mmCIF file with all atom_site columns, C-alpha atoms in Angstrom:
data_model
loop_
_atom_site.group_PDB
_atom_site.id
_atom_site.type_symbol
_atom_site.label_atom_id
_atom_site.label_alt_id
_atom_site.label_comp_id
_atom_site.label_asym_id
_atom_site.label_entity_id
_atom_site.label_seq_id
_atom_site.pdbx_PDB_ins_code
_atom_site.Cartn_x
_atom_site.Cartn_y
_atom_site.Cartn_z
_atom_site.occupancy
_atom_site.B_iso_or_equiv
_atom_site.pdbx_formal_charge
_atom_site.auth_seq_id
_atom_site.auth_comp_id
_atom_site.auth_asym_id
_atom_site.auth_atom_id
_atom_site.pdbx_PDB_model_num
ATOM 1   C CA . UNK A 1 1   ? 26.295 -38.931 -26.405 1.00 90.00 ? 609 UNK A CA 1
ATOM 2   C CA . UNK A 1 2   ? 25.265 -41.935 -28.455 1.00 96.00 ? 610 UNK A CA 1
ATOM 3   C CA . UNK A 1 3   ? 27.305 -45.148 -28.712 1.00 98.00 ? 611 UNK A CA 1
ATOM 4   C CA . UNK A 1 4   ? 26.167 -47.094 -31.768 1.00 98.00 ? 612 UNK A CA 1
ATOM 5   C CA . UNK A 1 5   ? 27.262 -49.339 -34.602 1.00 99.00 ? 613 UNK A CA 1
ATOM 6   C CA . UNK A 1 6   ? 29.299 -47.580 -37.261 1.00 99.00 ? 614 UNK A CA 1
ATOM 7   C CA . UNK A 1 7   ? 27.629 -46.929 -40.608 1.00 98.00 ? 615 UNK A CA 1
ATOM 8   C CA . UNK A 1 8   ? 29.034 -46.215 -44.045 1.00 98.00 ? 616 UNK A CA 1
ATOM 9   C CA . UNK A 1 9   ? 28.319 -42.506 -43.523 1.00 98.00 ? 617 UNK A CA 1
ATOM 10  C CA . UNK A 1 10  ? 30.716 -42.532 -40.530 1.00 99.00 ? 618 UNK A CA 1
ATOM 11  C CA . UNK A 1 11  ? 33.715 -43.686 -42.551 1.00 99.00 ? 619 UNK A CA 1
ATOM 12  C CA . UNK A 1 12  ? 35.059 -40.194 -43.444 1.00 99.00 ? 620 UNK A CA 1
ATOM 13  C CA . UNK A 1 13  ? 35.158 -39.283 -39.732 1.00 98.00 ? 621 UNK A CA 1
ATOM 14  C CA . UNK A 1 14  ? 36.786 -42.630 -38.878 1.00 99.00 ? 622 UNK A CA 1
ATOM 15  C CA . UNK A 1 15  ? 39.394 -41.968 -41.581 1.00 99.00 ? 623 UNK A CA 1
ATOM 16  C CA . UNK A 1 16  ? 40.178 -38.526 -40.143 1.00 98.00 ? 624 UNK A CA 1
ATOM 17  C CA . UNK A 1 17  ? 40.562 -39.855 -36.585 1.00 98.00 ? 625 UNK A CA 1
ATOM 18  C CA . UNK A 1 18  ? 42.732 -42.774 -37.718 1.00 98.00 ? 626 UNK A CA 1
ATOM 19  C CA . UNK A 1 19  ? 44.904 -40.673 -40.031 1.00 98.00 ? 627 UNK A CA 1
ATOM 20  C CA . UNK A 1 20  ? 45.490 -38.142 -37.278 1.00 97.00 ? 628 UNK A CA 1
ATOM 21  C CA . UNK A 1 21  ? 46.740 -41.007 -35.087 1.00 96.00 ? 629 UNK A CA 1
ATOM 22  C CA . UNK A 1 22  ? 49.060 -42.082 -37.919 1.00 97.00 ? 630 UNK A CA 1
ATOM 23  C CA . UNK A 1 23  ? 50.396 -38.553 -38.497 1.00 97.00 ? 631 UNK A CA 1
ATOM 24  C CA . UNK A 1 24  ? 50.784 -37.361 -34.943 1.00 94.00 ? 632 UNK A CA 1
ATOM 25  C CA . UNK A 1 25  ? 51.465 -40.321 -32.690 1.00 92.00 ? 633 UNK A CA 1
ATOM 26  C CA . UNK A 1 26  ? 52.913 -43.764 -32.344 1.00 94.00 ? 634 UNK A CA 1
ATOM 27  C CA . UNK A 1 27  ? 49.758 -45.694 -31.486 1.00 94.00 ? 635 UNK A CA 1
ATOM 28  C CA . UNK A 1 28  ? 49.521 -46.880 -35.105 1.00 96.00 ? 636 UNK A CA 1
ATOM 29  C CA . UNK A 1 29  ? 52.768 -48.366 -36.381 1.00 96.00 ? 637 UNK A CA 1
ATOM 30  C CA . UNK A 1 30  ? 52.370 -47.365 -39.997 1.00 96.00 ? 638 UNK A CA 1
ATOM 31  C CA . UNK A 1 31  ? 53.396 -44.342 -42.013 1.00 95.00 ? 639 UNK A CA 1
ATOM 32  C CA . UNK A 1 32  ? 50.841 -44.464 -44.830 1.00 97.00 ? 640 UNK A CA 1
ATOM 33  C CA . UNK A 1 33  ? 47.492 -42.804 -44.279 1.00 98.00 ? 641 UNK A CA 1
ATOM 34  C CA . UNK A 1 34  ? 44.298 -44.577 -45.317 1.00 98.00 ? 642 UNK A CA 1
ATOM 35  C CA . UNK A 1 35  ? 41.489 -43.350 -47.538 1.00 98.00 ? 643 UNK A CA 1
ATOM 36  C CA . UNK A 1 36  ? 37.717 -43.738 -47.492 1.00 99.00 ? 644 UNK A CA 1
ATOM 37  C CA . UNK A 1 37  ? 37.824 -46.716 -49.873 1.00 98.00 ? 645 UNK A CA 1
ATOM 38  C CA . UNK A 1 38  ? 40.250 -48.566 -47.580 1.00 98.00 ? 646 UNK A CA 1
ATOM 39  C CA . UNK A 1 39  ? 38.241 -47.932 -44.409 1.00 99.00 ? 647 UNK A CA 1
ATOM 40  C CA . UNK A 1 40  ? 34.953 -48.684 -46.180 1.00 99.00 ? 648 UNK A CA 1
ATOM 41  C CA . UNK A 1 41  ? 36.296 -52.127 -47.088 1.00 99.00 ? 649 UNK A CA 1
ATOM 42  C CA . UNK A 1 42  ? 37.592 -52.521 -43.518 1.00 98.00 ? 650 UNK A CA 1
ATOM 43  C CA . UNK A 1 43  ? 34.148 -51.683 -42.103 1.00 99.00 ? 651 UNK A CA 1
ATOM 44  C CA . UNK A 1 44  ? 32.383 -54.102 -44.463 1.00 98.00 ? 652 UNK A CA 1
ATOM 45  C CA . UNK A 1 45  ? 34.879 -56.833 -43.541 1.00 98.00 ? 653 UNK A CA 1
ATOM 46  C CA . UNK A 1 46  ? 34.207 -56.314 -39.830 1.00 98.00 ? 654 UNK A CA 1
ATOM 47  C CA . UNK A 1 47  ? 30.460 -56.349 -40.429 1.00 98.00 ? 655 UNK A CA 1
ATOM 48  C CA . UNK A 1 48  ? 30.698 -59.514 -42.550 1.00 97.00 ? 656 UNK A CA 1
ATOM 49  C CA . UNK A 1 49  ? 32.664 -61.244 -39.780 1.00 96.00 ? 657 UNK A CA 1
ATOM 50  C CA . UNK A 1 50  ? 30.266 -60.104 -37.053 1.00 96.00 ? 658 UNK A CA 1
ATOM 51  C CA . UNK A 1 51  ? 33.023 -58.029 -35.444 1.00 98.00 ? 659 UNK A CA 1
ATOM 52  C CA . UNK A 1 52  ? 31.657 -54.744 -34.122 1.00 99.00 ? 660 UNK A CA 1
ATOM 53  C CA . UNK A 1 53  ? 32.859 -51.294 -35.032 1.00 99.00 ? 661 UNK A CA 1
ATOM 54  C CA . UNK A 1 54  ? 31.183 -48.806 -32.722 1.00 99.00 ? 662 UNK A CA 1
ATOM 55  C CA . UNK A 1 55  ? 31.280 -45.023 -32.725 1.00 99.00 ? 663 UNK A CA 1
ATOM 56  C CA . UNK A 1 56  ? 30.665 -42.298 -30.186 1.00 98.00 ? 664 UNK A CA 1
ATOM 57  C CA . UNK A 1 57  ? 28.503 -39.575 -31.696 1.00 97.00 ? 665 UNK A CA 1
ATOM 58  C CA . UNK A 1 58  ? 27.646 -36.251 -30.097 1.00 96.00 ? 666 UNK A CA 1
ATOM 59  C CA . UNK A 1 59  ? 25.403 -33.758 -31.913 1.00 94.00 ? 667 UNK A CA 1
ATOM 60  C CA . UNK A 1 60  ? 26.149 -35.428 -35.241 1.00 95.00 ? 668 UNK A CA 1
ATOM 61  C CA . UNK A 1 61  ? 29.935 -35.454 -34.735 1.00 96.00 ? 669 UNK A CA 1
ATOM 62  C CA . UNK A 1 62  ? 31.907 -38.706 -34.493 1.00 98.00 ? 670 UNK A CA 1
ATOM 63  C CA . UNK A 1 63  ? 34.297 -38.277 -31.557 1.00 98.00 ? 671 UNK A CA 1
ATOM 64  C CA . UNK A 1 64  ? 35.839 -41.731 -31.529 1.00 98.00 ? 672 UNK A CA 1
ATOM 65  C CA . UNK A 1 65  ? 35.461 -45.354 -32.418 1.00 98.00 ? 673 UNK A CA 1
ATOM 66  C CA . UNK A 1 66  ? 36.375 -48.798 -31.151 1.00 99.00 ? 674 UNK A CA 1
ATOM 67  C CA . UNK A 1 67  ? 36.383 -52.255 -32.644 1.00 99.00 ? 675 UNK A CA 1
ATOM 68  C CA . UNK A 1 68  ? 37.654 -55.728 -32.151 1.00 99.00 ? 676 UNK A CA 1
ATOM 69  C CA . UNK A 1 69  ? 39.218 -58.055 -34.669 1.00 98.00 ? 677 UNK A CA 1
ATOM 70  C CA . UNK A 1 70  ? 40.415 -61.630 -34.775 1.00 96.00 ? 678 UNK A CA 1
ATOM 71  C CA . UNK A 1 71  ? 43.612 -61.991 -32.753 1.00 97.00 ? 679 UNK A CA 1
ATOM 72  C CA . UNK A 1 72  ? 45.322 -64.460 -35.095 1.00 93.00 ? 680 UNK A CA 1
ATOM 73  C CA . UNK A 1 73  ? 44.247 -66.436 -38.109 1.00 87.00 ? 681 UNK A CA 1
ATOM 74  C CA . UNK A 1 74  ? 44.317 -69.910 -36.577 1.00 95.00 ? 682 UNK A CA 1
ATOM 75  C CA . UNK A 1 75  ? 41.233 -71.744 -35.317 1.00 96.00 ? 683 UNK A CA 1
ATOM 76  C CA . UNK A 1 76  ? 42.738 -72.154 -31.859 1.00 97.00 ? 684 UNK A CA 1
ATOM 77  C CA . UNK A 1 77  ? 42.325 -68.395 -31.354 1.00 98.00 ? 685 UNK A CA 1
ATOM 78  C CA . UNK A 1 78  ? 38.674 -68.249 -32.441 1.00 97.00 ? 686 UNK A CA 1
ATOM 79  C CA . UNK A 1 79  ? 37.509 -67.009 -29.028 1.00 98.00 ? 687 UNK A CA 1
ATOM 80  C CA . UNK A 1 80  ? 40.229 -64.371 -28.641 1.00 98.00 ? 688 UNK A CA 1
ATOM 81  C CA . UNK A 1 81  ? 39.868 -60.862 -30.060 1.00 99.00 ? 689 UNK A CA 1
ATOM 82  C CA . UNK A 1 82  ? 42.103 -57.794 -30.167 1.00 98.00 ? 690 UNK A CA 1
ATOM 83  C CA . UNK A 1 83  ? 40.654 -54.361 -29.476 1.00 99.00 ? 691 UNK A CA 1
ATOM 84  C CA . UNK A 1 84  ? 41.394 -50.956 -30.938 1.00 98.00 ? 692 UNK A CA 1
ATOM 85  C CA . UNK A 1 85  ? 40.099 -47.619 -29.687 1.00 98.00 ? 693 UNK A CA 1
ATOM 86  C CA . UNK A 1 86  ? 40.753 -44.198 -31.232 1.00 97.00 ? 694 UNK A CA 1
ATOM 87  C CA . UNK A 1 87  ? 39.511 -40.776 -30.160 1.00 97.00 ? 695 UNK A CA 1
ATOM 88  C CA . UNK A 1 88  ? 39.647 -37.375 -31.774 1.00 96.00 ? 696 UNK A CA 1
ATOM 89  C CA . UNK A 1 89  ? 41.973 -35.051 -29.844 1.00 91.00 ? 697 UNK A CA 1
ATOM 90  C CA . UNK A 1 90  ? 38.991 -33.019 -28.596 1.00 89.00 ? 698 UNK A CA 1
ATOM 91  C CA . UNK A 1 91  ? 37.454 -36.142 -27.056 1.00 92.00 ? 699 UNK A CA 1
ATOM 92  C CA . UNK A 1 92  ? 40.523 -37.372 -25.190 1.00 90.00 ? 700 UNK A CA 1
ATOM 93  C CA . UNK A 1 93  ? 40.588 -37.277 -21.403 1.00 86.00 ? 701 UNK A CA 1
ATOM 94  C CA . UNK A 1 94  ? 36.785 -37.129 -21.039 1.00 90.00 ? 702 UNK A CA 1
ATOM 95  C CA . UNK A 1 95  ? 36.057 -40.791 -20.275 1.00 93.00 ? 703 UNK A CA 1
ATOM 96  C CA . UNK A 1 96  ? 34.929 -41.575 -23.797 1.00 96.00 ? 704 UNK A CA 1
ATOM 97  C CA . UNK A 1 97  ? 37.545 -44.297 -24.270 1.00 96.00 ? 705 UNK A CA 1
ATOM 98  C CA . UNK A 1 98  ? 36.170 -46.039 -21.191 1.00 97.00 ? 706 UNK A CA 1
ATOM 99  C CA . UNK A 1 99  ? 32.606 -45.772 -22.462 1.00 98.00 ? 707 UNK A CA 1
ATOM 100 C CA . UNK A 1 100 ? 33.528 -47.207 -25.861 1.00 98.00 ? 708 UNK A CA 1
ATOM 101 C CA . UNK A 1 101 ? 35.620 -50.004 -24.359 1.00 98.00 ? 709 UNK A CA 1
ATOM 102 C CA . UNK A 1 102 ? 32.913 -51.011 -21.866 1.00 98.00 ? 710 UNK A CA 1
ATOM 103 C CA . UNK A 1 103 ? 30.454 -51.386 -24.739 1.00 98.00 ? 711 UNK A CA 1
ATOM 104 C CA . UNK A 1 104 ? 33.009 -53.317 -26.787 1.00 99.00 ? 712 UNK A CA 1
ATOM 105 C CA . UNK A 1 105 ? 33.725 -55.685 -23.882 1.00 99.00 ? 713 UNK A CA 1
ATOM 106 C CA . UNK A 1 106 ? 29.988 -56.254 -23.385 1.00 98.00 ? 714 UNK A CA 1
ATOM 107 C CA . UNK A 1 107 ? 29.611 -57.109 -27.066 1.00 98.00 ? 715 UNK A CA 1
ATOM 108 C CA . UNK A 1 108 ? 32.571 -59.483 -26.990 1.00 99.00 ? 716 UNK A CA 1
ATOM 109 C CA . UNK A 1 109 ? 31.059 -61.285 -24.010 1.00 98.00 ? 717 UNK A CA 1
ATOM 110 C CA . UNK A 1 110 ? 27.662 -61.478 -25.714 1.00 98.00 ? 718 UNK A CA 1
ATOM 111 C CA . UNK A 1 111 ? 29.373 -62.996 -28.769 1.00 98.00 ? 719 UNK A CA 1
ATOM 112 C CA . UNK A 1 112 ? 30.921 -65.693 -26.571 1.00 98.00 ? 720 UNK A CA 1
ATOM 113 C CA . UNK A 1 113 ? 34.494 -64.423 -26.735 1.00 98.00 ? 721 UNK A CA 1
ATOM 114 C CA . UNK A 1 114 ? 36.813 -65.689 -23.987 1.00 99.00 ? 722 UNK A CA 1
ATOM 115 C CA . UNK A 1 115 ? 39.737 -63.238 -24.054 1.00 99.00 ? 723 UNK A CA 1
ATOM 116 C CA . UNK A 1 116 ? 40.279 -59.693 -25.294 1.00 99.00 ? 724 UNK A CA 1
ATOM 117 C CA . UNK A 1 117 ? 43.834 -58.533 -25.909 1.00 99.00 ? 725 UNK A CA 1
ATOM 118 C CA . UNK A 1 118 ? 45.373 -55.158 -26.630 1.00 99.00 ? 726 UNK A CA 1
ATOM 119 C CA . UNK A 1 119 ? 48.712 -54.343 -28.199 1.00 98.00 ? 727 UNK A CA 1
ATOM 120 C CA . UNK A 1 120 ? 49.741 -50.908 -26.908 1.00 98.00 ? 728 UNK A CA 1
ATOM 121 C CA . UNK A 1 121 ? 52.865 -48.848 -27.517 1.00 98.00 ? 729 UNK A CA 1
ATOM 122 C CA . UNK A 1 122 ? 54.743 -48.645 -24.210 1.00 98.00 ? 730 UNK A CA 1
ATOM 123 C CA . UNK A 1 123 ? 54.808 -44.830 -24.358 1.00 96.00 ? 731 UNK A CA 1
ATOM 124 C CA . UNK A 1 124 ? 51.000 -44.625 -24.729 1.00 95.00 ? 732 UNK A CA 1
ATOM 125 C CA . UNK A 1 125 ? 50.378 -44.119 -21.027 1.00 95.00 ? 733 UNK A CA 1
ATOM 126 C CA . UNK A 1 126 ? 46.748 -43.067 -21.488 1.00 94.00 ? 734 UNK A CA 1
ATOM 127 C CA . UNK A 1 127 ? 45.876 -46.328 -23.257 1.00 96.00 ? 735 UNK A CA 1
ATOM 128 C CA . UNK A 1 128 ? 47.802 -48.407 -20.718 1.00 98.00 ? 736 UNK A CA 1
ATOM 129 C CA . UNK A 1 129 ? 45.897 -46.698 -17.875 1.00 97.00 ? 737 UNK A CA 1
ATOM 130 C CA . UNK A 1 130 ? 42.579 -47.142 -19.690 1.00 97.00 ? 738 UNK A CA 1
ATOM 131 C CA . UNK A 1 131 ? 43.122 -50.857 -20.156 1.00 98.00 ? 739 UNK A CA 1
ATOM 132 C CA . UNK A 1 132 ? 44.331 -51.305 -16.560 1.00 98.00 ? 740 UNK A CA 1
ATOM 133 C CA . UNK A 1 133 ? 41.201 -49.545 -15.235 1.00 98.00 ? 741 UNK A CA 1
ATOM 134 C CA . UNK A 1 134 ? 39.111 -51.958 -17.299 1.00 98.00 ? 742 UNK A CA 1
ATOM 135 C CA . UNK A 1 135 ? 40.757 -55.025 -15.759 1.00 98.00 ? 743 UNK A CA 1
ATOM 136 C CA . UNK A 1 136 ? 43.385 -55.795 -18.389 1.00 99.00 ? 744 UNK A CA 1
ATOM 137 C CA . UNK A 1 137 ? 46.710 -57.133 -17.137 1.00 99.00 ? 745 UNK A CA 1
ATOM 138 C CA . UNK A 1 138 ? 50.080 -56.842 -18.814 1.00 99.00 ? 746 UNK A CA 1
ATOM 139 C CA . UNK A 1 139 ? 51.205 -60.222 -20.123 1.00 99.00 ? 747 UNK A CA 1
ATOM 140 C CA . UNK A 1 140 ? 54.157 -59.351 -22.368 1.00 98.00 ? 748 UNK A CA 1
ATOM 141 C CA . UNK A 1 141 ? 56.536 -56.529 -23.170 1.00 98.00 ? 749 UNK A CA 1
ATOM 142 C CA . UNK A 1 142 ? 58.424 -56.742 -26.453 1.00 99.00 ? 750 UNK A CA 1
ATOM 143 C CA . UNK A 1 143 ? 61.259 -54.192 -26.670 1.00 99.00 ? 751 UNK A CA 1
ATOM 144 C CA . UNK A 1 144 ? 62.151 -52.584 -29.989 1.00 98.00 ? 752 UNK A CA 1
ATOM 145 C CA . UNK A 1 145 ? 59.875 -54.698 -32.203 1.00 98.00 ? 753 UNK A CA 1
ATOM 146 C CA . UNK A 1 146 ? 58.772 -51.755 -34.356 1.00 97.00 ? 754 UNK A CA 1
ATOM 147 C CA . UNK A 1 147 ? 59.766 -48.308 -35.560 1.00 97.00 ? 755 UNK A CA 1
ATOM 148 C CA . UNK A 1 148 ? 57.999 -45.010 -36.081 1.00 97.00 ? 756 UNK A CA 1
ATOM 149 C CA . UNK A 1 149 ? 59.399 -41.530 -36.673 1.00 96.00 ? 757 UNK A CA 1
ATOM 150 C CA . UNK A 1 150 ? 62.904 -43.047 -36.567 1.00 96.00 ? 758 UNK A CA 1
ATOM 151 C CA . UNK A 1 151 ? 62.458 -44.435 -33.055 1.00 97.00 ? 759 UNK A CA 1
ATOM 152 C CA . UNK A 1 152 ? 62.367 -48.023 -31.851 1.00 98.00 ? 760 UNK A CA 1
ATOM 153 C CA . UNK A 1 153 ? 59.088 -48.871 -30.142 1.00 98.00 ? 761 UNK A CA 1
ATOM 154 C CA . UNK A 1 154 ? 58.205 -51.326 -27.410 1.00 99.00 ? 762 UNK A CA 1
ATOM 155 C CA . UNK A 1 155 ? 54.936 -53.235 -27.672 1.00 99.00 ? 763 UNK A CA 1
ATOM 156 C CA . UNK A 1 156 ? 53.000 -54.092 -24.509 1.00 99.00 ? 764 UNK A CA 1
ATOM 157 C CA . UNK A 1 157 ? 50.426 -56.872 -24.690 1.00 99.00 ? 765 UNK A CA 1
ATOM 158 C CA . UNK A 1 158 ? 47.560 -56.774 -22.219 1.00 99.00 ? 766 UNK A CA 1
ATOM 159 C CA . UNK A 1 159 ? 44.677 -59.180 -21.841 1.00 99.00 ? 767 UNK A CA 1
ATOM 160 C CA . UNK A 1 160 ? 41.399 -59.568 -20.027 1.00 99.00 ? 768 UNK A CA 1
ATOM 161 C CA . UNK A 1 161 ? 39.587 -62.854 -19.580 1.00 99.00 ? 769 UNK A CA 1
ATOM 162 C CA . UNK A 1 162 ? 35.933 -62.145 -20.315 1.00 98.00 ? 770 UNK A CA 1
ATOM 163 C CA . UNK A 1 163 ? 34.112 -65.115 -18.799 1.00 90.00 ? 771 UNK A CA 1
#
């Protein structure tokens, strides 16, 4: 297993993983799938901002990815980032999310970030457990702030102070 920076050649696999999350779950609160052009621009934007997108590769197959992004657009939040982690169904439950997140946290620390936050759907128990194991604490629960598949969703915010 190799954890490394994402490259342009990884974008089709990232698109497939992300679109599967859109189609089959409520981790991503959007209905429209993305295409390679969209995710290519997203990757370039992250790279231009110095915000890592990392992938887990095994025998040439991308099994998952993680990234962090700016939390909000105001200068007061410059040292706060929000993480995302997505795994292919075959990679779930094997500790890969932990491996990706540990690397992402290390990179955020090395970049001088102070806080990492996560916005997780309340029904996504696997992600809530993952973040709790990694030292994140729940700081807010926002009932019925979004919808997917005709259902109201609750958003849970978690955070971890990095330094």
